[in-house]
Amino acid sequence: MKRSKIILIGATFLVTLGLSFTSPTQAATTDQDTATIVKSYNDVPESVQSAVDDLIDNYITNNTIDVTDASFSRPTMSAVMGVHSYSDFSKIPIVKKYLLKSGFEKADQLQGITFELADHRPSSADMDRTYYAGIRVLYNGKQIVWKTVKVKTPITASKPNSYTEPSNLVGTVSATHEEGKQYAPLLDTANGKSNRSLAPGSDWYTDKFIIDTQSASMYYRVSISEWVSERYIRPHANTNLKISDPITSKHNTYPVSFRAIAGEPLYKSNGELWNYTLPNNTRWKITSIGFDQFGVAYYQVSTDAWARADQVFY
């Protein structure tokens, strides 16, 4: 049986089935422009088709999503590239927390169905700054449904960075320094770039942490409005982080880079740190991917040993 249709919600989109998700062409842009759905069923069993329709039409939101954590960050979206079963797909933070509504009961009817996520972000020259999350549904490897959902603009020209709300953490961090520089630089969230830095080997009390929603980088507070990146310190165990919902990784190995000073720290699933790090310029076999409650992805490289995904690789 063959059935094709295009459903346009909120605005008119020009979408060609089968093209990769790069930059959908919009005829108009308003606050109501939220989603577009393209369907093309060919020899798909009725029960499978019905389950896919139910999921896409009724349980994947049509509304613009406001992502307030790192679920839509480049590293997390890079970590979950590739096709997934529905079980794994539903665990991915952008899906679980923002796209998927509760109550879908036809997962057992999705035989032969896999899912793939994509994202569209503006280039530096793209001034309209439109963001979209894309869901590609495949039957036996062939695309049958393509749906995009608009993501509320997380950054603007006047606000080039976006961070999670500060979370509590009590402990100390030991500064190393930025690669190629003598001191560890600081981020000043109140006054812009700080002109202060931390001396190598110095210890600093910290009481809160934030996460960059676009880069997934973690920062620890060391003064009223100044924060130091995890890349430039030996971090403190963070039991406010809980890594869970492991899924199959489409990446084979995790490359350690830009870690010549302190190495790559490894977390346990309860937020504690192992007492060793991964050496710089090494690669490690990935066995699965997990996520913390802030939408950050982690690569499992050993038993309960997780490396934060704060870089993009394909």
Short mmCIF file of N, CA and C in Angstrom, two decimals, residues 18 70 92 122 133 142 154 158 172 192 217 278 298:
data_model
loop_
_atom_site.label_atom_id
_atom_site.label_comp_id
_atom_site.label_asym_id
_atom_site.label_seq_id
_atom_site.Cartn_x
_atom_site.Cartn_y
_atom_site.Cartn_z
N GLY A 18 13.51 12.97 1.74
CA GLY A 18 14.75 12.29 1.42
C GLY A 18 15.96 13.18 1.53
N ALA A 70 21.05 21.30 28.36
CA ALA A 70 21.98 20.95 27.28
C ALA A 70 21.44 19.86 26.36
N ILE A 92 16.54 9.57 24.71
CA ILE A 92 17.39 10.71 24.35
C ILE A 92 16.78 11.98 24.94
N PRO A 122 21.54 28.06 12.93
CA PRO A 122 22.01 29.08 11.98
C PRO A 122 23.52 29.12 11.92
N ALA A 133 14.51 20.94 15.49
CA ALA A 133 14.85 19.54 15.73
C ALA A 133 14.09 18.72 14.71
N LYS A 142 14.32 2.59 5.17
CA LYS A 142 13.86 3.58 4.20
C LYS A 142 13.00 4.63 4.91
N PRO A 154 17.81 29.96 21.48
CA PRO A 154 18.47 29.96 22.79
C PRO A 154 19.45 31.11 22.99
N SER A 158 22.73 39.84 21.20
CA SER A 158 22.99 40.53 22.48
C SER A 158 23.19 39.55 23.63
N THR A 172 35.75 21.73 46.72
CA THR A 172 36.87 22.54 46.22
C THR A 172 37.29 22.01 44.86
N GLY A 192 30.39 40.07 31.78
CA GLY A 192 31.08 39.69 30.56
C GLY A 192 32.39 39.00 30.87
N SER A 217 29.48 22.59 28.13
CA SER A 217 30.61 22.78 29.05
C SER A 217 30.11 23.10 30.46
N LEU A 278 41.91 9.95 31.73
CA LEU A 278 42.36 9.41 30.45
C LEU A 278 43.43 10.32 29.86
N TYR A 298 27.15 11.33 28.01
CA TYR A 298 28.40 10.77 28.53
C TYR A 298 28.70 9.49 27.76
#
